[in-house]
């Protein structure tokens, strides 16, 4: 009932149009996924679980009249003049994926690689087009990589999705290790949304326990509306240890999806809905070297108010142009903060978050 009756895009939006129009922006998104392929040489990824990572690349056309923060889904056959459209899709093996990502990173200085980990109830095509939207809106060159796990893409699939992210921990740890090995000169930004935040924290915990601290040291991590039990998060942070720069958590107190998740979890509070005005939250953030930022001031078309993070990419050019020594000073430190969507001062939590959305 809460999600309404709007139709969701099907896998047909991945069919290449082989067309382009003047003024459209083409975004290349690389994919590493624990989803199984429907056919050995195809990119029709299913809800099945792959025995090893599958790789692909998609070129997505963003229409000239694109509205920041939105995805213009095609109504019928994709028209690059008015909607997002798949221009090309390529099946890759591990070696080719690695070689192409490294080459793309070097072409832009080797320092702009970002990994997006989607959340619960998301189809492959929804996650793919969301990353294309954020990359285009941020208007910063980078190498965007989607880590896609086999979500059922159903409201009723919460338990199945939790099992799927648990299954995918090895895959995400594998991807981050691969990128850290081959991109020795640059940082890797990870932006994880909702249940993808739990998956990311578990992968980091796994890397730490495996003695792969060098991989963790290469990461800038942003969790957007993380669907993580507060006590579980505290235990994860204790094992992972402090990150530099600090782990950034984007929260909203009015997030309906996390409220429902809390009810499913026996009324246990979720990290993505923390109250930054609570002195206990402020103290815990400093003690754990975590940066918690309330983004409730951002507008969203999502009735669940769970996707506010997607609008940050559109603000990135304005934030990046703002003086770093203005009112508010440098907030790149552990603690709890509130983002003023109207202001123009660039505070460091959103230097990091904006870079994550842009793949910087």
PDB file of C-alpha atoms in Angstrom, residues 62-302:
ATOM      1  CA  UNK A  62      20.696  10.848 -20.284  1.00  0.00           C
ATOM      2  CA  UNK A  63      18.199  13.086 -22.181  1.00  0.00           C
ATOM      3  CA  UNK A  64      18.904  16.779 -22.895  1.00  0.00           C
ATOM      4  CA  UNK A  65      15.931  17.895 -20.766  1.00  0.00           C
ATOM      5  CA  UNK A  66      16.902  15.790 -17.777  1.00  0.00           C
ATOM      6  CA  UNK A  67      15.713  17.084 -14.387  1.00  0.00           C
ATOM      7  CA  UNK A  68      18.373  16.734 -11.681  1.00  0.00           C
ATOM      8  CA  UNK A  69      17.589  14.072  -9.114  1.00  0.00           C
ATOM      9  CA  UNK A  70      15.091  12.334 -11.387  1.00  0.00           C
ATOM     10  CA  UNK A  71      15.215   9.352 -13.735  1.00  0.00           C
ATOM     11  CA  UNK A  72      13.157   9.914 -16.869  1.00  0.00           C
ATOM     12  CA  UNK A  73      11.976   6.358 -17.440  1.00  0.00           C
ATOM     13  CA  UNK A  74      10.826   5.509 -20.963  1.00  0.00           C
ATOM     14  CA  UNK A  75       7.115   5.081 -21.524  1.00  0.00           C
ATOM     15  CA  UNK A  76       7.249   2.362 -24.134  1.00  0.00           C
ATOM     16  CA  UNK A  77      10.328   2.168 -26.392  1.00  0.00           C
ATOM     17  CA  UNK A  78      13.202   4.293 -25.083  1.00  0.00           C
ATOM     18  CA  UNK A  79      13.605   7.653 -26.787  1.00  0.00           C
ATOM     19  CA  UNK A  80      16.998   9.283 -26.048  1.00  0.00           C
ATOM     20  CA  UNK A  81      15.422  12.689 -26.708  1.00  0.00           C
ATOM     21  CA  UNK A  82      13.079  12.387 -23.732  1.00  0.00           C
ATOM     22  CA  UNK A  83      14.143   9.462 -21.549  1.00  0.00           C
ATOM     23  CA  UNK A  84      17.083   7.524 -20.201  1.00  0.00           C
ATOM     24  CA  UNK A  85      18.099   4.924 -22.756  1.00  0.00           C
ATOM     25  CA  UNK A  86      20.567   2.067 -22.936  1.00  0.00           C
ATOM     26  CA  UNK A  87      22.838   2.767 -25.897  1.00  0.00           C
ATOM     27  CA  UNK A  88      25.139  -0.223 -25.527  1.00  0.00           C
ATOM     28  CA  UNK A  89      25.750  -3.153 -23.223  1.00  0.00           C
ATOM     29  CA  UNK A  90      28.863  -5.307 -23.123  1.00  0.00           C
ATOM     30  CA  UNK A  91      29.487  -8.649 -21.432  1.00  0.00           C
ATOM     31  CA  UNK A  92      32.877  -8.674 -19.698  1.00  0.00           C
ATOM     32  CA  UNK A  93      34.989 -11.297 -18.032  1.00  0.00           C
ATOM     33  CA  UNK A  94      37.001 -10.507 -14.900  1.00  0.00           C
ATOM     34  CA  UNK A  95      40.243  -9.753 -16.745  1.00  0.00           C
ATOM     35  CA  UNK A  96      38.605  -7.440 -19.270  1.00  0.00           C
ATOM     36  CA  UNK A  97      36.636  -5.632 -16.543  1.00  0.00           C
ATOM     37  CA  UNK A  98      39.824  -5.061 -14.581  1.00  0.00           C
ATOM     38  CA  UNK A  99      41.715  -3.818 -17.628  1.00  0.00           C
ATOM     39  CA  UNK A 100      38.943  -1.433 -18.733  1.00  0.00           C
ATOM     40  CA  UNK A 101      38.385   0.060 -15.280  1.00  0.00           C
ATOM     41  CA  UNK A 102      42.099   0.619 -14.789  1.00  0.00           C
ATOM     42  CA  UNK A 103      42.390   2.232 -18.237  1.00  0.00           C
ATOM     43  CA  UNK A 104      39.378   4.468 -17.585  1.00  0.00           C
ATOM     44  CA  UNK A 105      40.810   5.525 -14.214  1.00  0.00           C
ATOM     45  CA  UNK A 106      44.182   6.383 -15.694  1.00  0.00           C
ATOM     46  CA  UNK A 107      42.564   8.454 -18.440  1.00  0.00           C
ATOM     47  CA  UNK A 108      41.181  10.817 -15.771  1.00  0.00           C
ATOM     48  CA  UNK A 109      44.146  10.797 -13.418  1.00  0.00           C
ATOM     49  CA  UNK A 110      43.504   7.513 -11.612  1.00  0.00           C
ATOM     50  CA  UNK A 111      41.731   9.171  -8.665  1.00  0.00           C
ATOM     51  CA  UNK A 112      38.043   9.092  -9.492  1.00  0.00           C
ATOM     52  CA  UNK A 113      36.621   5.625  -8.986  1.00  0.00           C
ATOM     53  CA  UNK A 114      33.361   5.090  -7.118  1.00  0.00           C
ATOM     54  CA  UNK A 115      31.398   1.982  -6.166  1.00  0.00           C
ATOM     55  CA  UNK A 116      27.631   2.231  -5.637  1.00  0.00           C
ATOM     56  CA  UNK A 117      25.932  -0.497  -3.589  1.00  0.00           C
ATOM     57  CA  UNK A 118      22.160  -0.321  -3.970  1.00  0.00           C
ATOM     58  CA  UNK A 119      19.533  -1.053  -1.348  1.00  0.00           C
ATOM     59  CA  UNK A 120      16.553  -3.295  -0.656  1.00  0.00           C
ATOM     60  CA  UNK A 121      13.722  -3.738  -3.152  1.00  0.00           C
ATOM     61  CA  UNK A 122      15.718  -2.597  -6.172  1.00  0.00           C
ATOM     62  CA  UNK A 123      15.837  -4.251  -9.560  1.00  0.00           C
ATOM     63  CA  UNK A 124      19.045  -4.368 -11.554  1.00  0.00           C
ATOM     64  CA  UNK A 125      17.832  -1.733 -14.013  1.00  0.00           C
ATOM     65  CA  UNK A 126      16.705   0.617 -11.228  1.00  0.00           C
ATOM     66  CA  UNK A 127      20.118   0.467  -9.575  1.00  0.00           C
ATOM     67  CA  UNK A 128      21.924   0.889 -12.908  1.00  0.00           C
ATOM     68  CA  UNK A 129      19.936   3.938 -13.987  1.00  0.00           C
ATOM     69  CA  UNK A 130      20.173   5.507 -10.512  1.00  0.00           C
ATOM     70  CA  UNK A 131      23.955   5.421 -10.697  1.00  0.00           C
ATOM     71  CA  UNK A 132      23.838   6.884 -14.223  1.00  0.00           C
ATOM     72  CA  UNK A 133      21.583   9.685 -12.925  1.00  0.00           C
ATOM     73  CA  UNK A 134      23.854  10.547 -10.009  1.00  0.00           C
ATOM     74  CA  UNK A 135      26.969  10.489 -12.183  1.00  0.00           C
ATOM     75  CA  UNK A 136      25.382  12.797 -14.766  1.00  0.00           C
ATOM     76  CA  UNK A 137      24.000  15.204 -12.150  1.00  0.00           C
ATOM     77  CA  UNK A 138      27.308  15.580 -10.337  1.00  0.00           C
ATOM     78  CA  UNK A 139      28.905  16.555 -13.655  1.00  0.00           C
ATOM     79  CA  UNK A 140      32.315  15.282 -12.602  1.00  0.00           C
ATOM     80  CA  UNK A 141      34.247  12.786 -14.689  1.00  0.00           C
ATOM     81  CA  UNK A 142      34.787   9.471 -12.982  1.00  0.00           C
ATOM     82  CA  UNK A 143      34.566   5.702 -13.267  1.00  0.00           C
ATOM     83  CA  UNK A 144      31.210   4.652 -11.783  1.00  0.00           C
ATOM     84  CA  UNK A 145      30.923   1.001 -10.780  1.00  0.00           C
ATOM     85  CA  UNK A 146      27.661  -0.632  -9.742  1.00  0.00           C
ATOM     86  CA  UNK A 147      27.863  -3.500  -7.289  1.00  0.00           C
ATOM     87  CA  UNK A 148      24.521  -5.225  -7.818  1.00  0.00           C
ATOM     88  CA  UNK A 149      23.281  -7.966  -5.516  1.00  0.00           C
ATOM     89  CA  UNK A 150      20.245 -10.198  -6.248  1.00  0.00           C
ATOM     90  CA  UNK A 151      17.417  -8.227  -4.674  1.00  0.00           C
ATOM     91  CA  UNK A 152      13.976  -9.684  -5.309  1.00  0.00           C
ATOM     92  CA  UNK A 153      12.739  -6.142  -6.120  1.00  0.00           C
ATOM     93  CA  UNK A 154       9.552  -6.817  -4.160  1.00  0.00           C
ATOM     94  CA  UNK A 155       8.190  -5.067  -1.092  1.00  0.00           C
ATOM     95  CA  UNK A 156       7.462  -8.507   0.359  1.00  0.00           C
ATOM     96  CA  UNK A 157      11.029  -9.670  -0.294  1.00  0.00           C
ATOM     97  CA  UNK A 158      12.683  -8.115   2.774  1.00  0.00           C
ATOM     98  CA  UNK A 159      13.819 -11.406   4.313  1.00  0.00           C
ATOM     99  CA  UNK A 160      14.958 -12.782   0.941  1.00  0.00           C
ATOM    100  CA  UNK A 161      16.907  -9.586   0.312  1.00  0.00           C
ATOM    101  CA  UNK A 162      18.617  -9.838   3.690  1.00  0.00           C
ATOM    102  CA  UNK A 163      19.739 -13.340   2.771  1.00  0.00           C
ATOM    103  CA  UNK A 164      20.934 -12.077  -0.627  1.00  0.00           C
ATOM    104  CA  UNK A 165      23.141  -9.356   0.855  1.00  0.00           C
ATOM    105  CA  UNK A 166      24.577 -11.867   3.310  1.00  0.00           C
ATOM    106  CA  UNK A 167      25.415 -14.098   0.340  1.00  0.00           C
ATOM    107  CA  UNK A 168      27.056 -11.126  -1.430  1.00  0.00           C
ATOM    108  CA  UNK A 169      29.586 -10.168   1.261  1.00  0.00           C
ATOM    109  CA  UNK A 170      32.391 -12.157  -0.328  1.00  0.00           C
ATOM    110  CA  UNK A 171      31.632 -10.636  -3.719  1.00  0.00           C
ATOM    111  CA  UNK A 172      31.870  -7.033  -2.507  1.00  0.00           C
ATOM    112  CA  UNK A 173      35.054  -7.762  -0.549  1.00  0.00           C
ATOM    113  CA  UNK A 174      36.468  -9.356  -3.707  1.00  0.00           C
ATOM    114  CA  UNK A 175      35.611  -6.309  -5.834  1.00  0.00           C
ATOM    115  CA  UNK A 176      37.163  -3.853  -3.373  1.00  0.00           C
ATOM    116  CA  UNK A 177      40.306  -5.971  -3.168  1.00  0.00           C
ATOM    117  CA  UNK A 178      40.535  -6.074  -6.954  1.00  0.00           C
ATOM    118  CA  UNK A 179      40.189  -2.288  -7.245  1.00  0.00           C
ATOM    119  CA  UNK A 180      42.661  -1.594  -4.439  1.00  0.00           C
ATOM    120  CA  UNK A 181      45.259  -3.793  -6.085  1.00  0.00           C
ATOM    121  CA  UNK A 182      45.015  -2.261  -9.537  1.00  0.00           C
ATOM    122  CA  UNK A 183      44.438   1.394  -8.707  1.00  0.00           C
ATOM    123  CA  UNK A 184      47.417   1.916  -6.449  1.00  0.00           C
ATOM    124  CA  UNK A 185      47.601   5.674  -6.945  1.00  0.00           C
ATOM    125  CA  UNK A 186      44.047   6.677  -6.058  1.00  0.00           C
ATOM    126  CA  UNK A 187      41.214   6.494  -3.570  1.00  0.00           C
ATOM    127  CA  UNK A 188      38.092   4.367  -3.965  1.00  0.00           C
ATOM    128  CA  UNK A 189      34.803   5.841  -2.806  1.00  0.00           C
ATOM    129  CA  UNK A 190      31.986   3.539  -1.738  1.00  0.00           C
ATOM    130  CA  UNK A 191      28.417   4.866  -1.584  1.00  0.00           C
ATOM    131  CA  UNK A 192      26.022   2.339  -0.081  1.00  0.00           C
ATOM    132  CA  UNK A 193      22.271   2.814   0.278  1.00  0.00           C
ATOM    133  CA  UNK A 194      19.825   1.249   2.725  1.00  0.00           C
ATOM    134  CA  UNK A 195      20.384  -2.527   3.075  1.00  0.00           C
ATOM    135  CA  UNK A 196      23.459  -2.047   0.894  1.00  0.00           C
ATOM    136  CA  UNK A 197      24.932  -0.209   3.883  1.00  0.00           C
ATOM    137  CA  UNK A 198      24.682  -3.381   5.979  1.00  0.00           C
ATOM    138  CA  UNK A 199      26.316  -5.326   3.155  1.00  0.00           C
ATOM    139  CA  UNK A 200      29.146  -2.780   2.929  1.00  0.00           C
ATOM    140  CA  UNK A 201      29.835  -2.778   6.661  1.00  0.00           C
ATOM    141  CA  UNK A 202      29.895  -6.573   6.673  1.00  0.00           C
ATOM    142  CA  UNK A 203      32.337  -6.612   3.740  1.00  0.00           C
ATOM    143  CA  UNK A 204      34.603  -4.125   5.544  1.00  0.00           C
ATOM    144  CA  UNK A 205      34.413  -6.226   8.698  1.00  0.00           C
ATOM    145  CA  UNK A 206      35.352  -9.274   6.675  1.00  0.00           C
ATOM    146  CA  UNK A 207      38.319  -7.473   5.102  1.00  0.00           C
ATOM    147  CA  UNK A 208      39.558  -6.396   8.530  1.00  0.00           C
ATOM    148  CA  UNK A 209      39.284  -9.895   9.985  1.00  0.00           C
ATOM    149  CA  UNK A 210      41.106 -11.267   6.928  1.00  0.00           C
ATOM    150  CA  UNK A 211      44.032  -8.917   7.576  1.00  0.00           C
ATOM    151  CA  UNK A 212      43.329  -6.772   4.504  1.00  0.00           C
ATOM    152  CA  UNK A 213      43.629  -3.428   6.240  1.00  0.00           C
ATOM    153  CA  UNK A 214      45.506  -2.031   3.221  1.00  0.00           C
ATOM    154  CA  UNK A 215      42.310  -2.337   1.183  1.00  0.00           C
ATOM    155  CA  UNK A 216      40.248  -0.549   3.845  1.00  0.00           C
ATOM    156  CA  UNK A 217      42.850   2.230   4.021  1.00  0.00           C
ATOM    157  CA  UNK A 218      42.145   3.025   0.352  1.00  0.00           C
ATOM    158  CA  UNK A 219      38.407   3.597   0.903  1.00  0.00           C
ATOM    159  CA  UNK A 220      36.203   6.625   1.477  1.00  0.00           C
ATOM    160  CA  UNK A 221      32.863   5.235   2.700  1.00  0.00           C
ATOM    161  CA  UNK A 222      29.436   6.905   2.705  1.00  0.00           C
ATOM    162  CA  UNK A 223      26.332   5.131   3.997  1.00  0.00           C
ATOM    163  CA  UNK A 224      23.041   6.681   2.836  1.00  0.00           C
ATOM    164  CA  UNK A 225      19.985   5.839   4.970  1.00  0.00           C
ATOM    165  CA  UNK A 226      21.653   2.643   6.192  1.00  0.00           C
ATOM    166  CA  UNK A 227      19.208  -0.075   7.227  1.00  0.00           C
ATOM    167  CA  UNK A 228      21.338  -1.342  10.101  1.00  0.00           C
ATOM    168  CA  UNK A 229      20.346  -2.102  13.681  1.00  0.00           C
ATOM    169  CA  UNK A 230      22.140   0.449  15.910  1.00  0.00           C
ATOM    170  CA  UNK A 231      23.700  -2.214  18.132  1.00  0.00           C
ATOM    171  CA  UNK A 232      24.849  -4.224  15.103  1.00  0.00           C
ATOM    172  CA  UNK A 233      26.405  -1.072  13.660  1.00  0.00           C
ATOM    173  CA  UNK A 234      28.255  -0.390  16.904  1.00  0.00           C
ATOM    174  CA  UNK A 235      29.686  -3.923  16.825  1.00  0.00           C
ATOM    175  CA  UNK A 236      30.679  -3.586  13.155  1.00  0.00           C
ATOM    176  CA  UNK A 237      32.483  -0.293  13.793  1.00  0.00           C
ATOM    177  CA  UNK A 238      34.337  -1.814  16.745  1.00  0.00           C
ATOM    178  CA  UNK A 239      35.817  -4.515  14.485  1.00  0.00           C
ATOM    179  CA  UNK A 240      36.457  -2.333  11.425  1.00  0.00           C
ATOM    180  CA  UNK A 241      38.087   0.430  13.450  1.00  0.00           C
ATOM    181  CA  UNK A 242      38.308   4.151  12.610  1.00  0.00           C
ATOM    182  CA  UNK A 243      38.437   5.165   8.953  1.00  0.00           C
ATOM    183  CA  UNK A 244      40.326   8.135   7.503  1.00  0.00           C
ATOM    184  CA  UNK A 245      38.488  10.212   6.457  1.00  0.00           C
ATOM    185  CA  UNK A 246      35.757   9.227   8.919  1.00  0.00           C
ATOM    186  CA  UNK A 247      32.921   6.972   7.842  1.00  0.00           C
ATOM    187  CA  UNK A 248      30.066   9.270   6.767  1.00  0.00           C
ATOM    188  CA  UNK A 249      26.432   8.367   7.500  1.00  0.00           C
ATOM    189  CA  UNK A 250      23.556  10.272   5.847  1.00  0.00           C
ATOM    190  CA  UNK A 251      20.392  10.148   7.959  1.00  0.00           C
ATOM    191  CA  UNK A 252      16.772  11.376   7.907  1.00  0.00           C
ATOM    192  CA  UNK A 253      14.522  11.199  10.922  1.00  0.00           C
ATOM    193  CA  UNK A 254      11.359  11.009   8.796  1.00  0.00           C
ATOM    194  CA  UNK A 255      12.470   8.048   6.651  1.00  0.00           C
ATOM    195  CA  UNK A 256       9.313   5.928   6.339  1.00  0.00           C
ATOM    196  CA  UNK A 257      11.068   2.866   4.924  1.00  0.00           C
ATOM    197  CA  UNK A 258      13.412   2.687   7.913  1.00  0.00           C
ATOM    198  CA  UNK A 259      10.479   3.120  10.266  1.00  0.00           C
ATOM    199  CA  UNK A 260       8.884   0.035   8.713  1.00  0.00           C
ATOM    200  CA  UNK A 261      12.206  -1.810   8.905  1.00  0.00           C
ATOM    201  CA  UNK A 262      12.432  -0.957  12.590  1.00  0.00           C
ATOM    202  CA  UNK A 263       8.980  -2.453  13.153  1.00  0.00           C
ATOM    203  CA  UNK A 264       9.959  -5.626  11.301  1.00  0.00           C
ATOM    204  CA  UNK A 265      13.079  -5.814  13.480  1.00  0.00           C
ATOM    205  CA  UNK A 266      11.189  -5.656  16.773  1.00  0.00           C
ATOM    206  CA  UNK A 267      11.255  -1.854  17.154  1.00  0.00           C
ATOM    207  CA  UNK A 268      15.052  -1.767  17.089  1.00  0.00           C
ATOM    208  CA  UNK A 269      16.237   1.693  15.902  1.00  0.00           C
ATOM    209  CA  UNK A 270      17.978   1.944  12.534  1.00  0.00           C
ATOM    210  CA  UNK A 271      21.184   3.907  11.981  1.00  0.00           C
ATOM    211  CA  UNK A 272      19.734   5.795   8.986  1.00  0.00           C
ATOM    212  CA  UNK A 273      17.058   7.379  11.161  1.00  0.00           C
ATOM    213  CA  UNK A 274      19.242   8.619  14.024  1.00  0.00           C
ATOM    214  CA  UNK A 275      18.452  12.000  15.593  1.00  0.00           C
ATOM    215  CA  UNK A 276      21.551  14.198  15.307  1.00  0.00           C
ATOM    216  CA  UNK A 277      20.134  16.530  17.959  1.00  0.00           C
ATOM    217  CA  UNK A 278      20.380  13.760  20.540  1.00  0.00           C
ATOM    218  CA  UNK A 279      23.494  14.390  22.703  1.00  0.00           C
ATOM    219  CA  UNK A 280      23.997  10.634  22.989  1.00  0.00           C
ATOM    220  CA  UNK A 281      24.220  10.351  19.196  1.00  0.00           C
ATOM    221  CA  UNK A 282      26.657  13.276  19.046  1.00  0.00           C
ATOM    222  CA  UNK A 283      28.869  11.773  21.715  1.00  0.00           C
ATOM    223  CA  UNK A 284      28.786   8.296  20.155  1.00  0.00           C
ATOM    224  CA  UNK A 285      29.703   9.704  16.724  1.00  0.00           C
ATOM    225  CA  UNK A 286      32.797  11.430  18.079  1.00  0.00           C
ATOM    226  CA  UNK A 287      33.803   8.410  20.135  1.00  0.00           C
ATOM    227  CA  UNK A 288      33.481   6.059  17.133  1.00  0.00           C
ATOM    228  CA  UNK A 289      35.065   8.522  14.667  1.00  0.00           C
ATOM    229  CA  UNK A 290      31.895   8.546  12.551  1.00  0.00           C
ATOM    230  CA  UNK A 291      30.454  11.552  10.757  1.00  0.00           C
ATOM    231  CA  UNK A 292      26.624  11.614  10.914  1.00  0.00           C
ATOM    232  CA  UNK A 293      24.866  14.153   8.676  1.00  0.00           C
ATOM    233  CA  UNK A 294      21.134  14.858   8.688  1.00  0.00           C
ATOM    234  CA  UNK A 295      19.910  15.498   5.116  1.00  0.00           C
ATOM    235  CA  UNK A 296      16.216  15.871   5.991  1.00  0.00           C
ATOM    236  CA  UNK A 297      16.182  19.328   4.393  1.00  0.00           C
ATOM    237  CA  UNK A 298      16.622  17.834   0.914  1.00  0.00           C
ATOM    238  CA  UNK A 299      13.423  17.512  -1.105  1.00  0.00           C
ATOM    239  CA  UNK A 300      12.504  14.149  -2.582  1.00  0.00           C
ATOM    240  CA  UNK A 301       9.799  12.732  -4.833  1.00  0.00           C
ATOM    241  CA  UNK A 302      10.073   9.407  -3.013  1.00  0.00           C
TER     242      UNK A 302
END
